[in-house]
XYZ file of C-alpha atoms in Angstrom:
519
model
C 56.230 65.785 -88.982
C 52.559 66.582 -89.488
C 50.624 67.830 -86.498
C 48.039 65.536 -84.949
C 44.570 67.078 -84.864
C 43.614 68.257 -81.398
C 47.079 67.609 -80.020
C 49.571 70.225 -78.923
C 52.983 70.670 -80.529
C 54.211 72.345 -77.351
C 52.852 72.389 -73.814
C 54.060 74.851 -71.187
C 52.736 73.432 -67.951
C 52.460 73.996 -64.222
C 53.424 77.618 -63.811
C 51.932 81.107 -63.812
C 50.063 82.266 -66.920
C 50.268 86.045 -66.881
C 46.824 87.583 -67.141
C 45.074 84.297 -66.311
C 45.346 83.472 -62.598
C 42.950 80.531 -63.069
C 45.366 78.791 -65.475
C 48.739 77.135 -65.034
C 49.420 75.791 -68.532
C 49.353 76.796 -72.208
C 48.925 74.424 -75.162
C 50.336 75.449 -78.549
C 49.686 74.011 -81.991
C 50.487 75.213 -85.509
C 52.152 78.364 -84.233
C 49.060 79.474 -82.327
C 47.753 79.148 -78.800
C 45.467 76.129 -78.773
C 44.172 76.419 -75.219
C 45.035 77.495 -71.700
C 43.872 76.186 -68.365
C 44.912 73.771 -65.659
C 47.343 71.085 -66.740
C 45.014 68.356 -65.497
C 42.396 69.593 -67.976
C 44.829 69.923 -70.871
C 46.499 66.507 -70.614
C 44.211 65.152 -73.324
C 46.012 67.482 -75.758
C 49.357 65.835 -75.058
C 50.285 63.431 -77.843
C 53.336 61.393 -78.825
C 54.862 64.417 -80.600
C 54.108 67.024 -77.960
C 57.139 68.816 -76.541
C 56.588 69.336 -72.820
C 58.268 72.205 -70.961
C 57.672 72.138 -67.231
C 57.453 75.662 -65.876
C 57.886 74.582 -62.254
C 56.308 77.773 -61.001
C 57.861 80.051 -63.581
C 55.720 82.531 -65.480
C 54.726 82.506 -69.144
C 53.987 85.958 -70.578
C 53.359 87.497 -74.010
C 56.494 88.202 -75.999
C 57.450 91.830 -76.497
C 56.928 93.919 -79.618
C 59.548 96.638 -80.070
C 57.710 99.137 -82.268
C 60.731 101.200 -83.295
C 64.377 100.223 -83.493
C 67.235 100.285 -85.996
C 68.203 96.673 -86.469
C 71.242 96.928 -88.728
C 72.755 99.759 -86.686
C 72.031 97.855 -83.483
C 73.603 94.727 -84.972
C 76.740 96.657 -85.910
C 76.913 98.145 -82.409
C 76.310 94.781 -80.733
C 79.209 93.184 -82.594
C 81.541 96.192 -82.561
C 82.920 98.639 -80.032
C 80.325 100.315 -77.816
C 81.344 103.310 -75.707
C 77.873 103.983 -74.299
C 79.046 103.420 -70.738
C 81.835 106.016 -70.986
C 81.041 109.143 -69.001
C 84.257 111.088 -69.573
C 86.371 111.878 -72.612
C 89.315 110.214 -70.893
C 87.447 106.931 -70.468
C 86.258 107.121 -74.080
C 89.766 107.631 -75.422
C 91.082 104.801 -73.239
C 88.530 102.382 -74.702
C 89.405 103.508 -78.229
C 93.121 102.963 -77.553
C 92.475 99.422 -76.335
C 90.348 98.657 -79.416
C 92.977 100.161 -81.730
C 95.588 97.924 -80.152
C 93.571 94.902 -81.331
C 92.989 96.275 -84.853
C 95.554 95.912 -87.665
C 97.091 99.240 -88.721
C 95.160 100.860 -91.563
C 91.927 99.004 -90.831
C 88.839 101.022 -90.035
C 87.672 101.079 -86.434
C 83.931 101.508 -85.981
C 82.617 102.586 -82.588
C 79.207 103.663 -81.330
C 77.566 105.389 -78.405
C 79.160 108.756 -77.608
C 76.882 111.614 -76.525
C 78.527 114.841 -75.431
C 75.517 115.741 -73.272
C 76.159 112.678 -71.096
C 79.883 113.329 -70.710
C 81.367 114.841 -67.568
C 83.073 117.497 -69.724
C 79.848 118.129 -71.700
C 81.728 117.728 -74.958
C 82.810 115.068 -77.375
C 86.390 114.185 -78.282
C 88.443 116.623 -80.346
C 90.115 115.667 -83.602
C 93.541 115.992 -81.965
C 92.509 113.681 -79.109
C 91.231 111.085 -81.567
C 94.412 111.353 -83.646
C 96.548 110.782 -80.560
C 94.459 107.793 -79.438
C 94.307 106.205 -82.906
C 97.367 107.264 -84.915
C 97.290 104.222 -87.225
C 93.581 103.556 -87.814
C 90.793 105.547 -89.439
C 87.928 105.938 -86.947
C 84.200 106.388 -87.244
C 82.619 107.069 -83.857
C 78.846 107.338 -84.143
C 76.795 109.557 -81.888
C 74.402 107.713 -79.597
C 71.445 109.307 -81.407
C 72.663 107.977 -84.807
C 72.498 111.499 -86.250
C 76.186 112.473 -86.102
C 79.712 111.035 -86.371
C 83.188 111.900 -85.084
C 86.108 111.171 -87.434
C 89.855 111.290 -86.864
C 92.298 112.698 -89.409
C 92.958 109.359 -91.086
C 89.217 108.940 -91.672
C 88.788 112.523 -92.866
C 91.606 112.073 -95.390
C 90.347 108.714 -96.668
C 86.841 110.139 -97.120
C 88.225 113.217 -98.864
C 86.362 115.669 -96.655
C 89.155 118.271 -96.896
C 89.698 117.891 -100.640
C 89.234 121.194 -102.535
C 86.493 119.683 -104.728
C 84.553 117.941 -101.919
C 80.807 118.654 -102.075
C 78.963 117.631 -98.903
C 75.518 116.069 -99.230
C 72.519 118.361 -98.877
C 71.765 119.262 -95.277
C 75.168 118.144 -93.955
C 77.064 120.112 -91.320
C 80.844 119.823 -91.085
C 82.045 121.644 -87.993
C 85.253 123.711 -88.135
C 87.488 125.371 -85.562
C 88.509 129.016 -85.499
C 91.215 128.358 -88.076
C 88.754 126.779 -90.488
C 89.995 123.218 -89.926
C 87.476 120.396 -89.575
C 86.938 119.398 -85.942
C 86.001 115.851 -86.920
C 82.304 116.180 -85.986
C 79.913 115.831 -88.928
C 76.118 115.924 -88.720
C 73.549 114.851 -91.310
C 76.027 112.653 -93.189
C 75.279 109.252 -91.686
C 74.075 107.609 -94.886
C 76.877 109.197 -96.917
C 79.574 108.052 -94.494
C 78.144 104.521 -94.383
C 78.147 104.324 -98.174
C 81.795 105.407 -98.350
C 83.193 102.988 -95.781
C 84.739 99.677 -96.878
C 82.123 97.141 -97.931
C 80.998 94.454 -95.521
C 80.474 90.884 -96.740
C 77.010 89.428 -96.533
C 78.371 86.692 -94.282
C 79.515 89.394 -91.837
C 76.116 91.116 -92.031
C 74.445 87.758 -91.445
C 76.706 87.074 -88.483
C 75.876 90.482 -87.009
C 72.160 89.842 -87.550
C 72.309 86.499 -85.747
C 74.028 88.102 -82.757
C 71.501 90.946 -82.622
C 68.508 88.682 -83.098
C 69.699 86.505 -80.240
C 70.197 89.615 -78.098
C 66.601 90.596 -78.832
C 65.393 87.092 -78.007
C 67.299 87.202 -74.725
C 65.396 90.405 -73.947
C 62.050 88.776 -74.750
C 61.471 90.507 -78.101
C 59.429 88.389 -80.510
C 58.526 91.112 -83.042
C 60.199 94.355 -84.060
C 59.744 97.207 -86.509
C 62.800 98.701 -88.168
C 62.193 102.441 -88.445
C 65.378 103.493 -90.239
C 64.659 106.401 -92.541
C 67.144 105.338 -95.249
C 65.319 102.047 -95.900
C 64.683 101.532 -99.612
C 64.754 98.643 -102.076
C 68.293 97.568 -101.139
C 67.504 97.456 -97.422
C 64.265 95.535 -97.979
C 66.157 93.013 -100.104
C 68.799 92.684 -97.375
C 66.189 92.130 -94.668
C 64.502 89.535 -96.892
C 67.766 87.617 -97.256
C 68.429 87.759 -93.517
C 64.935 86.507 -92.687
C 65.075 83.755 -95.293
C 68.481 82.660 -93.937
C 66.932 82.451 -90.443
C 69.501 84.984 -89.253
C 66.558 86.859 -87.705
C 64.142 84.790 -85.634
C 61.691 87.568 -84.745
C 58.688 88.651 -86.763
C 59.911 91.645 -88.748
C 58.317 94.875 -89.919
C 60.277 97.398 -91.973
C 59.425 101.021 -92.689
C 60.421 102.606 -96.000
C 62.029 106.034 -95.984
C 59.688 108.616 -97.506
C 62.304 109.494 -100.114
C 61.731 105.979 -101.513
C 57.988 106.330 -102.156
C 58.613 105.849 -105.896
C 59.922 102.316 -105.226
C 57.342 101.362 -102.602
C 55.714 98.729 -104.850
C 59.008 96.874 -105.173
C 59.615 97.152 -101.428
C 56.140 95.741 -100.764
C 56.710 92.846 -103.173
C 60.041 91.925 -101.600
C 58.592 92.188 -98.097
C 55.563 90.036 -98.892
C 57.675 87.277 -100.463
C 59.857 87.100 -97.335
C 57.018 87.283 -94.802
C 58.055 90.781 -93.712
C 55.473 93.433 -92.884
C 55.707 96.722 -94.752
C 55.311 98.876 -91.668
C 54.576 102.144 -93.467
C 56.592 105.181 -94.465
C 59.044 107.078 -92.256
C 59.207 110.869 -92.525
C 61.878 113.169 -91.112
C 60.461 116.690 -90.615
C 62.817 119.209 -92.163
C 63.937 116.850 -94.942
C 63.327 118.350 -98.426
C 60.894 115.727 -99.725
C 58.879 118.350 -101.583
C 59.094 122.101 -102.124
C 55.683 122.528 -100.535
C 56.720 120.648 -97.387
C 55.473 117.391 -95.904
C 51.776 117.566 -96.802
C 52.021 116.353 -100.418
C 54.170 113.232 -99.812
C 52.091 112.477 -96.710
C 48.906 112.667 -98.785
C 50.420 110.354 -101.405
C 51.379 107.804 -98.749
C 47.977 107.943 -97.060
C 46.235 107.569 -100.420
C 48.248 104.384 -100.951
C 46.967 103.107 -97.607
C 50.397 103.299 -95.968
C 50.938 104.033 -92.294
C 52.850 107.282 -91.839
C 55.452 107.641 -89.111
C 57.186 110.890 -88.168
C 60.431 111.414 -86.268
C 59.454 113.878 -83.528
C 61.798 114.733 -80.690
C 61.463 118.535 -80.738
C 58.461 120.881 -80.668
C 59.356 122.236 -84.113
C 59.171 118.735 -85.589
C 55.843 118.130 -83.867
C 54.395 121.361 -85.275
C 55.559 120.584 -88.813
C 54.162 117.059 -88.571
C 50.744 118.017 -87.228
C 50.392 120.864 -89.708
C 51.119 118.463 -92.589
C 48.659 115.881 -91.288
C 45.954 118.478 -90.745
C 46.350 119.512 -94.400
C 46.642 116.016 -95.864
C 44.091 114.053 -93.884
C 40.929 115.866 -95.115
C 41.992 115.101 -98.697
C 41.680 111.337 -98.163
C 38.281 110.004 -99.333
C 35.982 109.385 -96.381
C 35.115 105.856 -97.490
C 38.716 104.706 -96.973
C 40.065 103.413 -93.702
C 42.652 105.840 -92.377
C 46.120 104.287 -92.021
C 47.905 104.644 -88.712
C 49.450 108.027 -88.028
C 52.504 107.557 -85.827
C 54.431 110.108 -83.799
C 57.782 108.416 -83.212
C 59.418 109.274 -79.868
C 57.165 112.181 -78.900
C 60.126 113.562 -77.017
C 58.551 116.924 -76.311
C 54.750 117.413 -76.318
C 53.563 120.683 -74.729
C 49.962 120.824 -73.441
C 48.544 122.749 -76.426
C 49.414 119.875 -78.784
C 47.513 117.152 -76.946
C 44.079 118.014 -78.369
C 45.508 118.181 -81.899
C 47.028 114.723 -81.493
C 43.731 113.362 -80.203
C 41.776 114.954 -83.068
C 44.055 113.211 -85.577
C 43.650 109.880 -83.753
C 47.431 109.577 -83.882
C 49.575 107.046 -82.076
C 52.545 108.122 -79.993
C 55.319 105.518 -80.056
C 57.118 106.568 -76.910
C 60.547 105.708 -75.492
C 60.315 105.529 -71.693
C 63.812 104.050 -71.618
C 65.139 107.478 -72.583
C 64.109 108.713 -69.129
C 66.320 106.065 -67.533
C 69.327 105.867 -69.829
C 69.462 109.490 -70.989
C 67.896 111.211 -67.986
C 71.045 113.101 -66.892
C 70.969 114.926 -70.236
C 67.446 116.219 -69.615
C 68.019 117.153 -65.963
C 69.768 120.347 -67.075
C 66.492 121.738 -68.476
C 63.979 121.297 -65.629
C 61.385 123.501 -67.328
C 60.983 120.938 -70.111
C 60.689 117.846 -67.914
C 56.863 117.952 -67.520
C 56.504 117.578 -71.304
C 59.251 114.995 -71.793
C 58.245 111.541 -73.054
C 54.783 111.965 -71.639
C 52.683 108.867 -71.004
C 49.959 109.000 -68.371
C 48.566 112.383 -69.439
C 48.440 111.256 -73.073
C 46.690 108.033 -72.134
C 44.202 109.985 -70.007
C 43.507 112.188 -73.048
C 42.627 109.105 -75.117
C 45.808 109.081 -77.180
C 47.009 105.630 -78.201
C 50.447 104.678 -76.896
C 52.924 102.000 -77.920
C 56.484 101.530 -76.696
C 59.891 101.168 -78.297
C 63.538 101.044 -77.278
C 64.946 102.865 -80.349
C 67.922 100.498 -80.120
C 70.807 101.054 -80.326
C 70.111 104.583 -79.015
C 69.078 102.861 -75.789
C 69.625 99.156 -75.098
C 67.175 96.741 -76.716
C 65.674 95.823 -73.340
C 61.900 96.302 -73.091
C 61.939 95.349 -69.402
C 64.196 98.342 -68.688
C 61.848 100.615 -70.635
C 58.811 99.196 -68.814
C 60.491 99.723 -65.454
C 61.260 103.319 -66.434
C 57.656 103.885 -67.521
C 56.520 102.794 -64.048
C 59.151 104.557 -61.937
C 60.309 107.467 -64.148
C 63.752 107.028 -62.566
C 67.023 107.916 -64.283
C 70.151 105.789 -64.326
C 71.578 107.865 -61.468
C 68.467 107.394 -59.336
C 66.690 110.734 -59.850
C 62.938 110.856 -60.410
C 61.881 112.690 -63.562
C 58.328 113.667 -64.458
C 56.704 111.220 -62.035
C 53.250 112.614 -62.905
C 53.658 110.782 -66.232
C 54.300 107.373 -64.620
C 52.142 104.486 -65.815
C 50.565 101.702 -63.808
C 52.415 98.386 -64.345
C 49.641 96.885 -66.492
C 49.678 99.955 -68.766
C 53.475 99.989 -68.951
C 53.481 96.338 -70.080
C 50.771 97.110 -72.633
C 53.182 99.482 -74.412
C 55.164 96.448 -75.572
C 52.362 93.873 -75.723
C 48.661 94.525 -76.335
C 48.947 98.098 -77.598
C 52.007 97.381 -79.723
C 50.151 94.404 -81.229
C 47.171 96.631 -82.020
C 49.448 99.109 -83.776
C 51.120 96.323 -85.767
C 47.812 94.649 -86.608
C 48.861 91.324 -85.077
C 46.851 88.817 -83.050
C 49.433 88.627 -80.318
C 50.460 90.567 -77.226
C 48.188 88.518 -74.950
C 47.766 84.855 -74.062
C 44.460 83.913 -75.658
C 43.214 80.964 -77.751
C 43.952 81.382 -81.480
C 46.489 84.148 -80.821
C 49.989 83.788 -82.225
C 52.171 81.740 -79.904
C 54.804 84.409 -79.317
C 55.659 83.931 -75.654
C 58.396 84.256 -73.066
C 59.124 82.268 -69.914
C 60.343 84.203 -66.883
C 61.564 83.218 -63.405
C 58.669 85.120 -61.789
C 55.439 86.912 -62.624
C 56.664 90.292 -63.931
C 53.490 92.103 -62.874
C 54.295 91.279 -59.252
C 57.806 92.757 -59.334
C 58.921 96.282 -58.402
C 60.606 98.348 -61.142
C 64.111 97.782 -59.756
C 63.689 94.013 -60.131
C 62.078 94.339 -63.558
C 65.099 96.273 -64.762
C 67.323 93.209 -64.408
C 64.970 90.235 -64.811
C 66.247 87.468 -67.083
C 64.278 85.738 -69.821
C 64.546 81.947 -69.601
C 62.863 80.986 -72.893
C 61.592 82.878 -75.936
C 59.067 81.329 -78.297
C 58.083 82.664 -81.740
C 55.248 81.037 -83.697
C 55.283 78.123 -81.272
C 58.985 77.399 -81.727
C 61.649 77.866 -79.071
C 64.174 80.342 -80.506
C 66.103 81.070 -77.324
C 66.936 79.259 -74.091
C 69.071 80.977 -71.503
C 72.385 79.176 -71.126
C 72.128 77.299 -74.419
C 74.455 78.626 -77.162
C 73.301 79.353 -80.684
C 75.072 77.758 -83.643
C 74.934 79.218 -87.142
C 76.958 79.310 -90.341
C 76.908 81.018 -93.721
C 78.784 80.487 -96.985
C 77.784 83.852 -98.458
C 80.370 86.501 -99.281
C 78.364 89.126 -101.167
C 79.503 92.672 -100.385
C 77.308 95.391 -98.881
C 77.858 98.815 -97.386
C 77.470 98.972 -93.619
């Protein structure tokens, strides 16, 4: 049906409008915010086709923008076996045994979420333990950071890792015991392992995407950026198909891995046709993009006007990144607008790097949720805590900050990350680096106004003519303490003026596709 001029498609009325205490209602038309104010003053915008949602005192807030996650990995984890809650090797093996009991013999079992640093024993499972727990199924158990995998003997044999002629991919590490036998832990082989697992049908990928998209909607996420470094033409084409099939209801941005710069024009074409944002180029310091280091490919990307994002969790990665930017940036003609320079994670930023970041006008896309969910890992190195996932000191230095969950590394729950940014409290209740805590309004900005500025979107706030990407909550989130924010539920999620999620209402979807993909 065509919209009626001056009339709202959707009216959220008689509640709390976050950021606008003088208003109680929001009118939406054509996917944008038409007006906000008191319901009595907006009733003239109600027409015969207006959908009315009575807030009854509930709060309407801007939807969240998750500036860095890994959607396909998160979707696989959300629909598979997650062991993130396991805190001992015994518990982990018990969960794997239960899952194996439900899996036909010979079928691959995929699990996610082990981190030896969070285990009571401070180690991961051994090959022998995995073989005993899963004697009939090949296993891939992904590390919580997505940078390593544990395999049992059946998996090792099927992948041929112990074959005399096996040649590991460049940069891979295959750990061995004192007798020279593989322990089952492999690092730097994630893409290779994924490509050599049994293919997944497109209908299964679409089903996973629908589950993950709904999980994001339930967490209030209306826009996300996929920052997976392997993204190339095939991944852009897959995201395009998922968006066009409405398997993903959020606005989507996708970064291209820097190794795919030669195919960036095709990626951009595919993204544009599907309404996906090309969110720049993702660099992994230490990866052999060029013999001369990062500076040349960074210069090429900047010359093309592409945002450049860098995986930085360690000081060495930060140094390599800043050195490359300091070489490349002066070579960009001064009459060109500088693309965004993004430090992803910013896990460790010592004081002498702050001025260099500010001079480059770089963004830091931080992960405050790491403090909460992964805090016990960092507690063992108290000397590093003052420089860990810094926030307030960076903001005070004029450095631009946006927030991200890095899902599935931590849960795709911006409210949990916001609560952690305010309280700096770990999952076991310990405070960590409280000098870096943000005020509530600044913590929310990480996932709203500042994230929108980074993405170049007119959203992140409730203002006329802004995109109508909104969430409805039981209470005003700015009035809640961090402990309550951590567990607040989202009642309704709206993207482009359309309700994509209502708590308690199931989603229904179907697909007749059976194309095969690796995953």
